[in-house]
């Protein structure tokens, strides 16, 4: 409980600004979409869109200056958001029989077991990962999801399967 309380206190220090400010650092990378059939879903970078204290949806922008710089910590993907506490990439667990699930950038170290293969960010298939999906969604912008590999998705025309390429910001 002590940990939760201090996390909540830290999280409440985050300004209620939908776009988290980023830090100028050279060891970071951006997560950038490639390989979409819809050109509008390519060359977009992941950033944290504030949804509540300590919580962000992984939304996409064509503005590199808005993108959240990421770094690998072991097999975790974290974001450098200029706060004294960490932000991690979270693959939200499948719990609703849906064909795809949200990806969030929340306080903490995030989900583990990420890897980079051929320059693209991957998560293990045996954890249900069926690839990345981008959909025009309710923040009035494209948003990142991951496909749940055990269901066959009917992909709406507003969504595209993508790769997430790891592009150095240096
Ligand atoms: C930001 O990084 C660049 C190099 O990538 C450096 O030249 C510049 O001084 C940095 N700015 C600040 C405010 O640290
Ligand atoms: C990397 O993760 C470990 C926990 O697994 C944590 O103790 C450490 O502070 C993290 N490093 C950074 C730079 O956040």
CSV table of C-alpha atoms and ligand atoms in Angstrom, one decimal:
chain,number,residue,atom,x,y,z
A,1,UNK,CA,0.0,0.0,0.0
A,2,UNK,CA,2.8,2.3,0.8
A,3,UNK,CA,4.2,1.9,-2.7
A,4,UNK,CA,0.7,2.6,-4.3
A,5,UNK,CA,0.3,5.7,-2.2
A,6,UNK,CA,3.6,7.2,-3.2
A,7,UNK,CA,2.9,6.4,-6.8
A,8,UNK,CA,-0.4,8.1,-6.6
A,9,UNK,CA,1.2,11.2,-5.1
A,10,UNK,CA,3.9,11.3,-7.7
A,11,UNK,CA,1.3,10.8,-10.5
A,12,UNK,CA,-0.8,13.7,-9.2
A,13,UNK,CA,2.2,15.9,-9.8
A,14,UNK,CA,1.8,15.4,-13.5
A,15,UNK,CA,0.3,18.4,-15.1
A,16,UNK,CA,-3.1,17.9,-16.7
A,17,UNK,CA,-1.7,18.6,-20.2
A,18,UNK,CA,-2.7,16.2,-22.9
A,19,UNK,CA,0.8,16.2,-24.3
A,20,UNK,CA,3.7,15.3,-22.0
A,21,UNK,CA,6.8,17.3,-22.5
A,22,UNK,CA,9.8,15.5,-23.6
A,23,UNK,CA,13.5,15.7,-22.7
A,24,UNK,CA,16.4,16.4,-25.0
A,25,UNK,CA,18.4,13.3,-24.9
A,26,UNK,CA,20.6,11.4,-27.4
A,27,UNK,CA,20.3,7.8,-26.2
A,28,UNK,CA,16.6,7.6,-27.1
A,29,UNK,CA,14.5,6.4,-30.0
A,30,UNK,CA,11.1,7.0,-31.4
A,31,UNK,CA,8.6,4.3,-32.2
A,32,UNK,CA,7.5,5.0,-35.8
A,33,UNK,CA,4.9,3.3,-37.9
A,34,UNK,CA,5.8,1.7,-41.2
A,35,UNK,CA,4.2,-0.8,-43.6
A,36,UNK,CA,0.6,0.4,-43.4
A,37,UNK,CA,-1.5,0.1,-46.5
A,38,UNK,CA,-3.1,3.5,-45.7
A,39,UNK,CA,-0.3,6.0,-46.2
A,40,UNK,CA,-1.8,8.3,-43.5
A,41,UNK,CA,-0.9,5.6,-41.0
A,42,UNK,CA,2.8,5.6,-41.9
A,43,UNK,CA,5.6,7.7,-40.5
A,44,UNK,CA,3.8,8.4,-37.2
A,45,UNK,CA,5.5,8.5,-33.9
A,46,UNK,CA,4.1,7.3,-30.5
A,47,UNK,CA,3.5,9.8,-27.8
A,48,UNK,CA,1.7,9.7,-24.5
A,49,UNK,CA,-1.8,11.3,-24.5
A,50,UNK,CA,-2.7,12.1,-20.9
A,51,UNK,CA,-5.9,10.3,-19.8
A,52,UNK,CA,-5.6,10.5,-16.1
A,53,UNK,CA,-3.0,10.9,-13.3
A,54,UNK,CA,-0.2,8.5,-14.3
A,55,UNK,CA,-2.0,7.2,-17.4
A,56,UNK,CA,-1.6,7.9,-21.1
A,57,UNK,CA,-2.9,6.3,-24.2
A,58,UNK,CA,-0.3,5.5,-26.9
A,59,UNK,CA,-1.4,8.0,-29.6
A,60,UNK,CA,0.4,8.8,-32.8
A,61,UNK,CA,1.7,12.0,-34.3
A,62,UNK,CA,3.5,13.1,-37.5
A,63,UNK,CA,5.2,15.8,-35.4
A,64,UNK,CA,8.5,14.4,-34.2
A,65,UNK,CA,8.7,17.2,-31.7
A,66,UNK,CA,5.6,15.9,-30.0
A,67,UNK,CA,6.8,12.2,-30.0
A,68,UNK,CA,7.8,10.7,-26.6
A,69,UNK,CA,11.4,9.6,-26.6
A,70,UNK,CA,11.7,5.9,-25.6
A,71,UNK,CA,14.6,3.8,-24.4
A,72,UNK,CA,15.0,0.1,-23.7
A,73,UNK,CA,15.7,-1.0,-20.1
A,74,UNK,CA,16.4,-4.7,-20.3
A,75,UNK,CA,13.3,-5.9,-22.1
A,76,UNK,CA,11.1,-3.0,-21.0
A,77,UNK,CA,10.3,0.0,-23.1
A,78,UNK,CA,10.4,3.2,-21.0
A,79,UNK,CA,9.8,6.8,-21.9
A,80,UNK,CA,11.9,9.8,-21.0
A,81,UNK,CA,9.2,12.3,-20.0
A,82,UNK,CA,11.3,14.5,-17.7
A,83,UNK,CA,9.7,13.4,-14.5
A,84,UNK,CA,11.4,11.9,-11.4
A,85,UNK,CA,9.5,8.6,-11.8
A,86,UNK,CA,9.5,6.2,-14.7
A,87,UNK,CA,7.0,5.7,-17.5
A,88,UNK,CA,6.6,2.4,-19.3
A,89,UNK,CA,4.9,0.9,-22.3
A,90,UNK,CA,2.0,-1.3,-21.2
A,91,UNK,CA,0.4,-4.0,-23.3
A,92,UNK,CA,-3.1,-4.0,-21.7
A,93,UNK,CA,-4.1,-7.6,-20.9
A,94,UNK,CA,-6.8,-9.3,-23.0
A,95,UNK,CA,-9.8,-9.6,-20.7
A,96,UNK,CA,-12.8,-8.8,-22.9
A,97,UNK,CA,-12.8,-11.3,-25.8
A,98,UNK,CA,-11.7,-8.4,-28.1
A,99,UNK,CA,-9.6,-8.9,-31.2
A,100,UNK,CA,-7.3,-6.0,-30.3
A,101,UNK,CA,-6.3,-4.3,-27.1
A,102,UNK,CA,-5.0,-0.9,-26.1
A,103,UNK,CA,-1.4,0.1,-25.5
A,104,UNK,CA,-0.7,2.6,-22.8
A,105,UNK,CA,2.2,4.7,-21.4
A,106,UNK,CA,1.7,4.7,-17.6
A,107,UNK,CA,3.8,5.3,-14.6
A,108,UNK,CA,6.0,2.3,-13.8
A,109,UNK,CA,8.4,0.2,-15.9
A,110,UNK,CA,5.8,-1.2,-18.3
A,111,UNK,CA,5.4,-4.7,-19.8
A,112,UNK,CA,8.5,-6.8,-20.1
A,113,UNK,CA,9.7,-9.1,-22.9
A,114,UNK,CA,9.9,-6.6,-25.7
A,115,UNK,CA,12.6,-7.1,-28.3
A,116,UNK,CA,13.8,-5.4,-31.5
A,117,UNK,CA,13.9,-7.6,-34.6
A,118,UNK,CA,15.1,-6.2,-38.0
A,119,UNK,CA,14.7,-2.7,-36.5
A,120,UNK,CA,11.1,-3.3,-35.4
A,121,UNK,CA,9.6,-3.6,-31.9
A,122,UNK,CA,8.1,-7.0,-31.1
A,123,UNK,CA,6.4,-8.6,-28.2
A,124,UNK,CA,6.2,-12.4,-27.8
A,125,UNK,CA,3.6,-14.2,-29.8
A,126,UNK,CA,3.1,-16.7,-27.0
A,127,UNK,CA,1.8,-13.8,-24.9
A,128,UNK,CA,-0.9,-13.2,-27.5
A,129,UNK,CA,0.8,-10.6,-29.7
A,130,UNK,CA,-0.5,-10.7,-33.2
A,131,UNK,CA,1.1,-7.4,-34.5
A,132,UNK,CA,0.5,-3.7,-34.1
A,133,UNK,CA,-2.7,-1.9,-35.2
A,134,UNK,CA,-3.3,1.8,-35.8
A,135,UNK,CA,-6.8,3.1,-35.7
A,136,UNK,CA,-8.2,6.6,-36.1
A,137,UNK,CA,-9.8,6.8,-32.7
A,138,UNK,CA,-11.3,8.9,-30.0
A,139,UNK,CA,-8.5,11.4,-29.3
A,140,UNK,CA,-9.2,12.6,-32.8
A,141,UNK,CA,-5.9,11.0,-33.9
A,142,UNK,CA,-4.5,7.7,-34.8
A,143,UNK,CA,-4.0,5.4,-31.8
A,144,UNK,CA,-1.8,2.4,-31.2
A,145,UNK,CA,-3.3,-1.1,-30.4
A,146,UNK,CA,-2.0,-4.6,-30.6
A,147,UNK,CA,-3.9,-7.5,-32.2
A,148,UNK,CA,-4.7,-10.5,-30.1
A,149,UNK,CA,-3.3,-13.3,-32.1
A,150,UNK,CA,-5.8,-16.0,-31.1
A,151,UNK,CA,-8.8,-14.2,-32.8
A,152,UNK,CA,-9.2,-13.5,-36.5
A,153,UNK,CA,-9.8,-9.7,-36.6
A,154,UNK,CA,-12.1,-7.9,-39.0
A,155,UNK,CA,-10.1,-4.8,-39.5
A,156,UNK,CA,-12.1,-1.7,-40.1
A,157,UNK,CA,-11.2,0.7,-43.0
A,158,UNK,CA,-10.1,3.2,-40.3
A,159,UNK,CA,-7.4,0.9,-39.0
A,160,UNK,CA,-4.1,-0.4,-40.5
A,161,UNK,CA,-1.7,-3.1,-39.5
A,162,UNK,CA,1.7,-1.6,-39.0
A,163,UNK,CA,5.3,-2.3,-37.9
A,164,UNK,CA,6.8,-0.1,-35.2
A,165,UNK,CA,10.3,0.8,-36.2
A,166,UNK,CA,12.8,1.8,-33.7
A,167,UNK,CA,14.4,5.1,-34.9
A,168,UNK,CA,17.2,6.7,-33.1
A,169,UNK,CA,16.5,10.3,-32.1
A,170,UNK,CA,20.3,11.1,-32.0
B,1,LIG,C1,19.7,19.1,-27.2
B,1,LIG,O1,20.5,18.2,-27.9
B,1,LIG,C2,21.4,18.7,-28.9
B,1,LIG,C3,22.2,17.6,-29.6
B,1,LIG,O2,21.3,16.6,-29.9
B,1,LIG,C4,22.4,19.7,-28.3
B,1,LIG,O3,23.1,20.3,-29.3
B,1,LIG,C5,21.6,20.8,-27.5
B,1,LIG,O4,22.5,21.6,-26.8
B,1,LIG,C6,20.6,20.1,-26.5
B,1,LIG,N1,19.8,21.2,-25.9
B,1,LIG,C7,19.6,21.2,-24.6
B,1,LIG,C8,18.7,22.3,-24.1
B,1,LIG,O5,20.1,20.4,-23.8
B,2,LIG,C1,15.3,-0.1,-15.2
B,2,LIG,O1,14.4,-1.0,-14.6
B,2,LIG,C2,14.8,-1.3,-13.2
B,2,LIG,C3,13.7,-2.3,-12.7
B,2,LIG,O2,13.6,-3.4,-13.5
B,2,LIG,C4,14.8,-0.1,-12.4
B,2,LIG,O3,15.3,-0.4,-11.1
B,2,LIG,C5,15.7,1.0,-13.0
B,2,LIG,O4,15.5,2.2,-12.3
B,2,LIG,C6,15.2,1.2,-14.5
B,2,LIG,N1,16.1,2.2,-15.1
B,2,LIG,C7,15.6,3.4,-15.5
B,2,LIG,C8,16.6,4.3,-16.2
B,2,LIG,O5,14.4,3.7,-15.3
